Amino acid sequence: MPATLPISRFLQLRESLLLDVRSPSEFQKAHIPGALNFPLFSDDERAQVGTAYKQQGSETALILGLDLVGPKMGNFLREARKLNPEMRPLRIHCFRGGQRSQSLAWLLEKGGFEVNVLEGGYKAYRRHVLESFAEPQKFMVLSGCTGSGKTRILGALAQRGMQVIDLEGLACHRGSAFGGYHQPPELTTEMFQNELHAVWAPLDRNVRVWVEDEGQRLGGLMIPDPFWNQMRQAPVLFLDVPQGARAGLLLEEYGQYEYDRLKDSIDKISKRLGGVTHQQCLQALAENDRRKVATLCLNYYDKAYLYCLEKRQPESLRNLVLDDVDTERNVQSLLDFLEPLVQSGEL
């Protein structure tokens, strides 16, 4: 019989091939990162079995499921060998670790595969993911007004071997009205949290992890409450960069986008900009003066960002004045600034 493993052991078997046997729509909504969809039922077939279970009971649903699966059994084996010609061990799960995963695990084991089934299925995985974010972790929050180059600095810190979580990268969103240009419409909060867990789980809990100062919402996605609460209690390093330098960075990152997309982003914050500034932005955009657009928008974003920063505990804030947005130079300045604070035990 295929082995049934608890979630902790199941996730440790990284050399095996992970198959999610839920329906395509279940998989599309969210799945364990790295899993391949290997559905026992199509979406329509799953709906049929579910209806039979509700209306006629478990026995009728079981027989219908067998009728639907029977003609596909040979193809399941062929597809498994195609996906896994090396015959690596398989990890399989459905939603609750019930009939779907057990049935397919039995078949694939008969076909010569070593198979492990997740106890409790995807539901157990999600419970494990959400509980893990409450594990105490040392954080260092990198703050700074829009255009300070925070994301670039995080990347440079990661290259130096430091623990970093790029929340915006995971969310495919830069955290503003202009930030969602690359966020896939199908990315759900549930999948974002699963991807976050994949980065979170292997961290050394005794070593600080760098994150960018974010609101709890990134586009349409939500940072989990326990993770967010730890961020809010962590020490904050604020990068104080001149607005002119920040406008240049925004121009570099967003200046190439087409007129309609930029106009739509400006319109989204029209009430916050105010009528006069909103019209000035649109006029500058129409004249292709994109640096002026960036500067006008920064006037709004700076006020909003600094207002949120005021809600932080003053003793948690450290201020680092920088001349420009040169990433490597600023990373070195940051490390030099923090070293005596770490040595003294302040951080």
mmCIF file of C-alpha atoms in Angstrom:
data_model
loop_
_atom_site.group_PDB
_atom_site.id
_atom_site.type_symbol
_atom_site.label_atom_id
_atom_site.label_comp_id
_atom_site.label_asym_id
_atom_site.label_seq_id
_atom_site.Cartn_x
_atom_site.Cartn_y
_atom_site.Cartn_z
ATOM 1 C CA MET A 1 0.000 0.000 0.000
ATOM 2 C CA PRO A 2 1.233 3.568 -0.701
ATOM 3 C CA ALA A 3 2.638 5.297 2.385
ATOM 4 C CA THR A 4 0.581 8.114 3.917
ATOM 5 C CA LEU A 5 2.749 10.903 5.317
ATOM 6 C CA PRO A 6 2.024 13.910 7.543
ATOM 7 C CA ILE A 7 2.635 17.305 5.998
ATOM 8 C CA SER A 8 6.019 17.861 7.673
ATOM 9 C CA ARG A 9 7.517 14.696 6.200
ATOM 10 C CA PHE A 10 5.680 15.078 2.896
ATOM 11 C CA LEU A 11 7.281 18.472 2.207
ATOM 12 C CA GLN A 12 10.751 17.169 3.031
ATOM 13 C CA LEU A 13 10.759 14.684 0.119
ATOM 14 C CA ARG A 14 12.059 17.237 -2.384
ATOM 15 C CA GLU A 15 13.658 14.724 -4.762
ATOM 16 C CA SER A 16 10.298 13.204 -5.652
ATOM 17 C CA LEU A 17 7.799 14.372 -8.277
ATOM 18 C CA LEU A 18 4.802 16.163 -6.760
ATOM 19 C CA LEU A 19 1.419 15.454 -8.373
ATOM 20 C CA ASP A 20 -1.746 17.358 -7.478
ATOM 21 C CA VAL A 21 -4.665 15.139 -8.515
ATOM 22 C CA ARG A 22 -7.359 17.758 -7.928
ATOM 23 C CA SER A 23 -9.334 19.141 -10.854
ATOM 24 C CA PRO A 24 -7.797 21.813 -13.129
ATOM 25 C CA SER A 25 -9.851 24.645 -11.606
ATOM 26 C CA GLU A 26 -8.837 23.674 -8.066
ATOM 27 C CA PHE A 27 -5.194 23.609 -9.136
ATOM 28 C CA GLN A 28 -5.496 26.930 -10.974
ATOM 29 C CA LYS A 29 -6.844 28.675 -7.877
ATOM 30 C CA ALA A 30 -3.828 27.620 -5.797
ATOM 31 C CA HIS A 31 -1.460 24.692 -5.337
ATOM 32 C CA ILE A 32 1.747 23.644 -3.635
ATOM 33 C CA PRO A 33 4.613 25.403 -5.474
ATOM 34 C CA GLY A 34 6.377 22.962 -7.773
ATOM 35 C CA ALA A 35 3.380 20.639 -8.128
ATOM 36 C CA LEU A 36 2.150 19.349 -11.476
ATOM 37 C CA ASN A 37 -1.556 19.009 -12.110
ATOM 38 C CA PHE A 38 -2.453 15.353 -12.670
ATOM 39 C CA PRO A 39 -6.249 15.456 -12.351
ATOM 40 C CA LEU A 40 -8.221 12.319 -11.642
ATOM 41 C CA PHE A 41 -11.394 14.121 -12.775
ATOM 42 C CA SER A 42 -11.982 17.023 -15.122
ATOM 43 C CA ASP A 43 -13.922 19.971 -13.698
ATOM 44 C CA ASP A 44 -17.110 18.658 -15.286
ATOM 45 C CA GLU A 45 -16.554 15.118 -13.997
ATOM 46 C CA ARG A 46 -15.874 16.401 -10.489
ATOM 47 C CA ALA A 47 -19.136 18.348 -10.610
ATOM 48 C CA GLN A 48 -21.007 15.213 -11.690
ATOM 49 C CA VAL A 49 -19.588 13.139 -8.838
ATOM 50 C CA GLY A 50 -20.297 15.906 -6.337
ATOM 51 C CA THR A 51 -23.899 16.201 -7.482
ATOM 52 C CA ALA A 52 -24.366 12.428 -7.288
ATOM 53 C CA TYR A 53 -22.972 12.411 -3.746
ATOM 54 C CA LYS A 54 -25.339 15.153 -2.586
ATOM 55 C CA GLN A 55 -28.431 13.814 -4.314
ATOM 56 C CA GLN A 56 -27.968 10.032 -4.243
ATOM 57 C CA GLY A 57 -25.351 9.259 -1.630
ATOM 58 C CA SER A 58 -21.756 8.049 -1.386
ATOM 59 C CA GLU A 59 -22.263 4.638 -3.022
ATOM 60 C CA THR A 60 -23.758 6.112 -6.184
ATOM 61 C CA ALA A 61 -21.004 8.736 -6.317
ATOM 62 C CA LEU A 62 -18.332 6.043 -5.894
ATOM 63 C CA ILE A 63 -19.730 3.944 -8.734
ATOM 64 C CA LEU A 64 -19.985 6.987 -10.997
ATOM 65 C CA GLY A 65 -16.391 7.892 -10.149
ATOM 66 C CA LEU A 66 -15.221 4.385 -11.067
ATOM 67 C CA ASP A 67 -17.145 4.546 -14.355
ATOM 68 C CA LEU A 68 -15.461 7.843 -15.204
ATOM 69 C CA VAL A 69 -11.959 6.776 -14.188
ATOM 70 C CA GLY A 70 -11.979 3.228 -15.552
ATOM 71 C CA PRO A 71 -11.443 4.079 -19.250
ATOM 72 C CA LYS A 72 -8.596 6.465 -18.297
ATOM 73 C CA MET A 73 -6.510 4.130 -16.131
ATOM 74 C CA GLY A 74 -4.096 3.105 -18.865
ATOM 75 C CA ASN A 75 -3.611 6.716 -19.897
ATOM 76 C CA PHE A 76 -2.807 7.701 -16.303
ATOM 77 C CA LEU A 77 0.099 5.257 -16.286
ATOM 78 C CA ARG A 78 1.323 6.355 -19.703
ATOM 79 C CA GLU A 79 1.196 10.009 -18.695
ATOM 80 C CA ALA A 80 2.999 9.329 -15.399
ATOM 81 C CA ARG A 81 5.840 7.582 -17.222
ATOM 82 C CA LYS A 82 5.998 10.413 -19.736
ATOM 83 C CA LEU A 83 6.266 12.992 -16.941
ATOM 84 C CA ASN A 84 8.656 10.860 -14.930
ATOM 85 C CA PRO A 85 10.812 8.672 -17.205
ATOM 86 C CA GLU A 86 13.431 8.333 -14.452
ATOM 87 C CA MET A 87 10.760 6.649 -12.247
ATOM 88 C CA ARG A 88 11.491 8.977 -9.346
ATOM 89 C CA PRO A 89 9.310 8.506 -6.251
ATOM 90 C CA LEU A 90 5.956 10.262 -6.461
ATOM 91 C CA ARG A 91 4.166 12.461 -3.945
ATOM 92 C CA ILE A 92 0.421 12.684 -4.455
ATOM 93 C CA HIS A 93 -2.358 14.675 -2.864
ATOM 94 C CA CYS A 94 -5.979 15.613 -3.436
ATOM 95 C CA PHE A 95 -8.026 18.023 -1.308
ATOM 96 C CA ARG A 96 -8.550 15.948 1.850
ATOM 97 C CA GLY A 97 -6.296 12.958 1.237
ATOM 98 C CA GLY A 98 -9.280 10.765 0.432
ATOM 99 C CA GLN A 99 -10.567 8.776 -2.512
ATOM 100 C CA ARG A 100 -8.932 10.695 -5.334
ATOM 101 C CA SER A 101 -5.348 10.526 -4.092
ATOM 102 C CA GLN A 102 -5.673 7.026 -2.637
ATOM 103 C CA SER A 103 -7.151 5.648 -5.858
ATOM 104 C CA LEU A 104 -4.521 7.135 -8.107
ATOM 105 C CA ALA A 105 -1.725 6.210 -5.696
ATOM 106 C CA TRP A 106 -2.879 2.579 -5.801
ATOM 107 C CA LEU A 107 -2.879 2.579 -9.597
ATOM 108 C CA LEU A 108 0.531 4.208 -9.940
ATOM 109 C CA GLU A 109 2.054 1.869 -7.376
ATOM 110 C CA LYS A 110 0.743 -1.073 -9.399
ATOM 111 C CA GLY A 111 2.461 0.546 -12.363
ATOM 112 C CA GLY A 112 5.833 0.332 -10.626
ATOM 113 C CA PHE A 113 6.109 3.730 -8.924
ATOM 114 C CA GLU A 114 7.006 4.401 -5.311
ATOM 115 C CA VAL A 115 4.150 6.581 -4.066
ATOM 116 C CA ASN A 116 3.580 8.701 -0.950
ATOM 117 C CA VAL A 117 0.205 10.274 -0.195
ATOM 118 C CA LEU A 118 -0.291 13.464 1.831
ATOM 119 C CA GLU A 119 -2.290 12.812 4.981
ATOM 120 C CA GLY A 120 -5.156 15.303 5.069
ATOM 121 C CA GLY A 121 -4.438 16.468 1.515
ATOM 122 C CA TYR A 122 -4.172 20.050 0.336
ATOM 123 C CA LYS A 123 -6.370 21.156 3.245
ATOM 124 C CA ALA A 124 -3.681 19.976 5.694
ATOM 125 C CA TYR A 125 -1.041 21.800 3.640
ATOM 126 C CA ARG A 126 -2.961 25.076 3.817
ATOM 127 C CA ARG A 127 -3.384 24.746 7.573
ATOM 128 C CA HIS A 128 0.365 24.140 7.873
ATOM 129 C CA VAL A 129 1.136 27.188 5.689
ATOM 130 C CA LEU A 130 -0.998 29.604 7.683
ATOM 131 C CA GLU A 131 0.209 28.310 11.053
ATOM 132 C CA SER A 132 3.847 28.637 9.984
ATOM 133 C CA PHE A 133 3.613 32.411 9.591
ATOM 134 C CA ALA A 134 3.186 32.705 13.369
ATOM 135 C CA GLU A 135 6.647 31.196 13.981
ATOM 136 C CA PRO A 136 8.804 33.962 15.530
ATOM 137 C CA GLN A 137 11.273 35.380 13.019
ATOM 138 C CA LYS A 138 13.720 38.272 13.269
ATOM 139 C CA PHE A 139 12.770 40.942 10.726
ATOM 140 C CA MET A 140 14.446 44.070 9.375
ATOM 141 C CA VAL A 141 12.089 46.339 7.446
ATOM 142 C CA LEU A 142 13.541 48.457 4.642
ATOM 143 C CA SER A 143 11.560 51.655 4.331
ATOM 144 C CA GLY A 144 11.762 54.770 2.205
ATOM 145 C CA CYS A 145 9.528 56.935 0.049
ATOM 146 C CA THR A 146 8.526 55.731 -3.409
ATOM 147 C CA GLY A 147 11.466 55.549 -5.797
ATOM 148 C CA SER A 148 14.145 55.035 -3.135
ATOM 149 C CA GLY A 149 15.349 51.853 -4.821
ATOM 150 C CA LYS A 150 14.283 49.540 -1.995
ATOM 151 C CA THR A 151 13.596 46.561 -4.255
ATOM 152 C CA ARG A 152 16.990 46.885 -5.917
ATOM 153 C CA ILE A 153 18.697 47.048 -2.537
ATOM 154 C CA LEU A 154 16.895 43.915 -1.378
ATOM 155 C CA GLY A 155 18.161 42.123 -4.476
ATOM 156 C CA ALA A 156 21.717 43.259 -3.772
ATOM 157 C CA LEU A 157 21.443 42.110 -0.149
ATOM 158 C CA ALA A 158 20.240 38.699 -1.322
ATOM 159 C CA GLN A 159 23.236 38.453 -3.652
ATOM 160 C CA ARG A 160 25.449 39.031 -0.622
ATOM 161 C CA GLY A 161 23.920 35.980 1.062
ATOM 162 C CA MET A 162 21.500 37.736 3.381
ATOM 163 C CA GLN A 163 18.016 36.436 4.098
ATOM 164 C CA VAL A 164 15.543 38.414 1.988
ATOM 165 C CA ILE A 165 11.861 38.056 1.159
ATOM 166 C CA ASP A 166 10.798 40.054 -1.897
ATOM 167 C CA LEU A 167 7.080 40.433 -1.239
ATOM 168 C CA GLU A 168 6.525 42.557 -4.334
ATOM 169 C CA GLY A 169 8.329 39.993 -6.465
ATOM 170 C CA LEU A 170 6.163 37.175 -5.121
ATOM 171 C CA ALA A 171 3.025 39.261 -5.651
ATOM 172 C CA CYS A 172 4.167 40.487 -9.101
ATOM 173 C CA HIS A 173 3.095 43.923 -7.885
ATOM 174 C CA ARG A 174 5.046 47.060 -6.964
ATOM 175 C CA GLY A 175 2.573 48.215 -4.333
ATOM 176 C CA SER A 176 0.967 51.326 -5.866
ATOM 177 C CA ALA A 177 -1.534 52.361 -8.524
ATOM 178 C CA PHE A 178 1.350 51.907 -10.968
ATOM 179 C CA GLY A 179 2.469 48.636 -9.431
ATOM 180 C CA GLY A 180 0.203 46.000 -10.925
ATOM 181 C CA TYR A 181 1.360 46.103 -14.537
ATOM 182 C CA HIS A 182 2.812 42.599 -14.270
ATOM 183 C CA GLN A 183 0.446 40.972 -11.767
ATOM 184 C CA PRO A 184 -1.172 37.945 -13.439
ATOM 185 C CA PRO A 185 -4.966 38.241 -13.175
ATOM 186 C CA GLU A 186 -5.223 34.603 -12.064
ATOM 187 C CA LEU A 187 -2.837 35.032 -9.098
ATOM 188 C CA THR A 188 -4.896 34.560 -5.916
ATOM 189 C CA THR A 189 -4.110 35.486 -2.323
ATOM 190 C CA GLU A 190 -4.038 31.775 -1.537
ATOM 191 C CA MET A 191 -1.378 31.090 -4.185
ATOM 192 C CA PHE A 192 0.617 34.160 -3.139
ATOM 193 C CA GLN A 193 0.656 32.842 0.426
ATOM 194 C CA ASN A 194 1.758 29.402 -0.773
ATOM 195 C CA GLU A 195 4.653 30.984 -2.676
ATOM 196 C CA LEU A 196 5.507 33.085 0.372
ATOM 197 C CA HIS A 197 5.591 29.953 2.532
ATOM 198 C CA ALA A 198 8.049 28.294 0.138
ATOM 199 C CA VAL A 199 10.473 31.170 0.819
ATOM 200 C CA TRP A 200 9.562 31.482 4.502
ATOM 201 C CA ALA A 201 9.857 27.828 5.557
ATOM 202 C CA PRO A 202 13.641 27.352 5.088
ATOM 203 C CA LEU A 203 14.688 30.617 6.782
ATOM 204 C CA ASP A 204 16.986 30.579 9.794
ATOM 205 C CA ARG A 205 14.726 31.911 12.554
ATOM 206 C CA ASN A 206 17.732 33.283 14.466
ATOM 207 C CA VAL A 207 18.946 35.462 11.575
ATOM 208 C CA ARG A 208 17.165 38.605 10.441
ATOM 209 C CA VAL A 209 15.225 38.532 7.204
ATOM 210 C CA TRP A 210 14.994 41.735 5.172
ATOM 211 C CA VAL A 211 11.605 42.782 3.812
ATOM 212 C CA GLU A 212 10.359 45.946 2.191
ATOM 213 C CA ASP A 213 7.946 48.139 4.104
ATOM 214 C CA GLU A 214 4.536 47.333 2.619
ATOM 215 C CA GLY A 215 0.873 47.819 3.269
ATOM 216 C CA GLN A 216 -0.894 44.573 4.063
ATOM 217 C CA ARG A 217 -2.500 44.596 0.605
ATOM 218 C CA LEU A 218 -0.396 44.237 -2.553
ATOM 219 C CA GLY A 219 -2.772 44.849 -5.402
ATOM 220 C CA GLY A 220 -5.568 42.351 -4.807
ATOM 221 C CA LEU A 221 -3.428 40.119 -2.573
ATOM 222 C CA MET A 222 -3.220 40.051 1.208
ATOM 223 C CA ILE A 223 -0.129 39.430 3.328
ATOM 224 C CA PRO A 224 -1.081 36.891 6.053
ATOM 225 C CA ASP A 225 -1.947 38.484 9.401
ATOM 226 C CA PRO A 226 0.740 36.729 11.522
ATOM 227 C CA PHE A 227 3.466 37.632 9.006
ATOM 228 C CA TRP A 228 2.224 41.207 8.740
ATOM 229 C CA ASN A 229 2.054 41.612 12.532
ATOM 230 C CA GLN A 230 5.700 40.555 12.861
ATOM 231 C CA MET A 231 6.659 43.067 10.171
ATOM 232 C CA ARG A 232 4.881 45.854 12.045
ATOM 233 C CA GLN A 233 6.774 45.118 15.260
ATOM 234 C CA ALA A 234 10.208 44.937 13.611
ATOM 235 C CA PRO A 235 12.942 47.603 13.463
ATOM 236 C CA VAL A 236 12.714 49.895 10.431
ATOM 237 C CA LEU A 237 15.511 51.427 8.379
ATOM 238 C CA PHE A 238 14.265 54.476 6.452
ATOM 239 C CA LEU A 239 16.189 55.470 3.317
ATOM 240 C CA ASP A 240 16.093 59.249 3.039
ATOM 241 C CA VAL A 241 16.723 59.902 -0.673
ATOM 242 C CA PRO A 242 16.220 63.258 -2.476
ATOM 243 C CA GLN A 243 13.006 63.474 -4.462
ATOM 244 C CA GLY A 244 14.797 64.399 -7.688
ATOM 245 C CA ALA A 245 16.817 61.179 -7.617
ATOM 246 C CA ARG A 246 13.682 59.186 -6.869
ATOM 247 C CA ALA A 247 11.811 60.791 -9.770
ATOM 248 C CA GLY A 248 14.636 59.685 -12.057
ATOM 249 C CA LEU A 249 14.332 56.095 -10.846
ATOM 250 C CA LEU A 250 10.565 56.109 -11.432
ATOM 251 C CA LEU A 251 11.143 57.476 -14.913
ATOM 252 C CA GLU A 252 13.541 54.618 -15.561
ATOM 253 C CA GLU A 253 11.126 51.968 -14.284
ATOM 254 C CA TYR A 254 7.802 53.277 -15.585
ATOM 255 C CA GLY A 255 8.611 55.841 -18.249
ATOM 256 C CA GLN A 256 8.502 53.334 -21.104
ATOM 257 C CA TYR A 257 4.864 52.334 -20.530
ATOM 258 C CA GLU A 258 2.255 53.449 -23.021
ATOM 259 C CA TYR A 259 0.132 56.571 -22.550
ATOM 260 C CA ASP A 260 -3.170 54.780 -21.878
ATOM 261 C CA ARG A 261 -1.755 52.587 -19.130
ATOM 262 C CA LEU A 262 -0.121 55.512 -17.332
ATOM 263 C CA LYS A 263 -3.265 57.626 -17.695
ATOM 264 C CA ASP A 264 -5.339 54.834 -16.174
ATOM 265 C CA SER A 265 -2.986 54.676 -13.181
ATOM 266 C CA ILE A 266 -3.119 58.443 -12.715
ATOM 267 C CA ASP A 267 -6.912 58.375 -12.898
ATOM 268 C CA LYS A 268 -7.041 55.714 -10.175
ATOM 269 C CA ILE A 269 -5.533 58.166 -7.678
ATOM 270 C CA SER A 270 -7.269 61.290 -9.013
ATOM 271 C CA LYS A 271 -9.217 61.946 -5.797
ATOM 272 C CA ARG A 272 -6.090 61.633 -3.696
ATOM 273 C CA LEU A 273 -4.072 63.838 -6.027
ATOM 274 C CA GLY A 274 -6.759 66.489 -6.001
ATOM 275 C CA GLY A 275 -8.405 68.021 -9.052
ATOM 276 C CA VAL A 276 -5.680 70.524 -9.893
ATOM 277 C CA THR A 277 -2.755 68.099 -9.523
ATOM 278 C CA HIS A 278 -4.646 65.399 -11.403
ATOM 279 C CA GLN A 279 -5.129 67.724 -14.359
ATOM 280 C CA GLN A 280 -1.485 68.833 -14.185
ATOM 281 C CA CYS A 281 -0.427 65.185 -14.354
ATOM 282 C CA LEU A 282 -2.626 64.510 -17.380
ATOM 283 C CA GLN A 283 -1.354 67.650 -19.117
ATOM 284 C CA ALA A 284 2.269 66.700 -18.485
ATOM 285 C CA LEU A 285 1.575 63.161 -19.721
ATOM 286 C CA ALA A 286 -0.050 64.515 -22.883
ATOM 287 C CA GLU A 287 3.064 66.643 -23.456
ATOM 288 C CA ASN A 288 5.232 63.559 -22.792
ATOM 289 C CA ASP A 289 6.905 65.301 -19.839
ATOM 290 C CA ARG A 290 7.094 62.117 -17.831
ATOM 291 C CA ARG A 291 9.576 63.424 -15.296
ATOM 292 C CA LYS A 292 7.039 66.075 -14.309
ATOM 293 C CA VAL A 293 4.380 63.355 -14.007
ATOM 294 C CA ALA A 294 6.694 61.398 -11.705
ATOM 295 C CA THR A 295 7.429 64.459 -9.565
ATOM 296 C CA LEU A 296 3.755 65.401 -9.218
ATOM 297 C CA CYS A 297 2.825 61.836 -8.233
ATOM 298 C CA LEU A 298 5.685 61.697 -5.747
ATOM 299 C CA ASN A 299 4.316 64.753 -3.974
ATOM 300 C CA TYR A 300 1.209 62.668 -3.213
ATOM 301 C CA TYR A 301 2.981 59.397 -2.470
ATOM 302 C CA ASP A 302 5.526 61.060 -0.174
ATOM 303 C CA LYS A 303 2.777 62.547 1.998
ATOM 304 C CA ALA A 304 0.939 59.218 2.169
ATOM 305 C CA TYR A 305 4.090 57.243 2.936
ATOM 306 C CA LEU A 306 5.317 59.605 5.645
ATOM 307 C CA TYR A 307 1.852 59.637 7.226
ATOM 308 C CA CYS A 308 1.971 55.842 7.502
ATOM 309 C CA LEU A 309 5.529 55.996 8.837
ATOM 310 C CA GLU A 310 4.363 58.267 11.671
ATOM 311 C CA LYS A 311 2.248 55.369 12.971
ATOM 312 C CA ARG A 312 5.398 53.352 13.651
ATOM 313 C CA GLN A 313 6.916 53.311 17.111
ATOM 314 C CA PRO A 314 9.597 56.057 17.066
ATOM 315 C CA GLU A 315 12.119 53.838 18.870
ATOM 316 C CA SER A 316 11.913 51.293 16.048
ATOM 317 C CA LEU A 317 12.990 53.792 13.348
ATOM 318 C CA ARG A 318 16.492 54.441 12.030
ATOM 319 C CA ASN A 319 17.121 57.087 9.357
ATOM 320 C CA LEU A 320 19.837 56.750 6.695
ATOM 321 C CA VAL A 321 20.456 59.800 4.489
ATOM 322 C CA LEU A 322 21.567 58.953 0.943
ATOM 323 C CA ASP A 323 22.536 61.195 -1.958
ATOM 324 C CA ASP A 324 21.114 59.211 -4.864
ATOM 325 C CA VAL A 325 19.778 55.806 -5.928
ATOM 326 C CA ASP A 326 23.065 54.082 -6.780
ATOM 327 C CA THR A 327 22.323 50.565 -5.545
ATOM 328 C CA GLU A 328 25.805 49.252 -4.764
ATOM 329 C CA ARG A 329 26.931 52.441 -3.060
ATOM 330 C CA ASN A 330 23.732 52.592 -1.009
ATOM 331 C CA VAL A 331 23.988 48.952 0.043
ATOM 332 C CA GLN A 332 27.472 49.571 1.359
ATOM 333 C CA SER A 333 26.303 52.715 3.169
ATOM 334 C CA LEU A 334 23.458 50.697 4.676
ATOM 335 C CA LEU A 335 25.763 47.948 5.941
ATOM 336 C CA ASP A 336 28.246 50.465 7.336
ATOM 337 C CA PHE A 337 25.400 52.276 9.091
ATOM 338 C CA LEU A 338 23.992 49.109 10.673
ATOM 339 C CA GLU A 339 27.250 47.483 11.775
ATOM 340 C CA PRO A 340 27.761 49.531 14.982
ATOM 341 C CA LEU A 341 24.074 49.154 15.868
ATOM 342 C CA VAL A 342 24.359 45.385 15.570
ATOM 343 C CA GLN A 343 27.642 45.296 17.479
ATOM 344 C CA SER A 344 26.149 47.337 20.315
ATOM 345 C CA GLY A 345 23.094 45.107 20.535
ATOM 346 C CA GLU A 346 20.656 47.839 19.508
ATOM 347 C CA LEU A 347 19.543 45.625 16.593
#
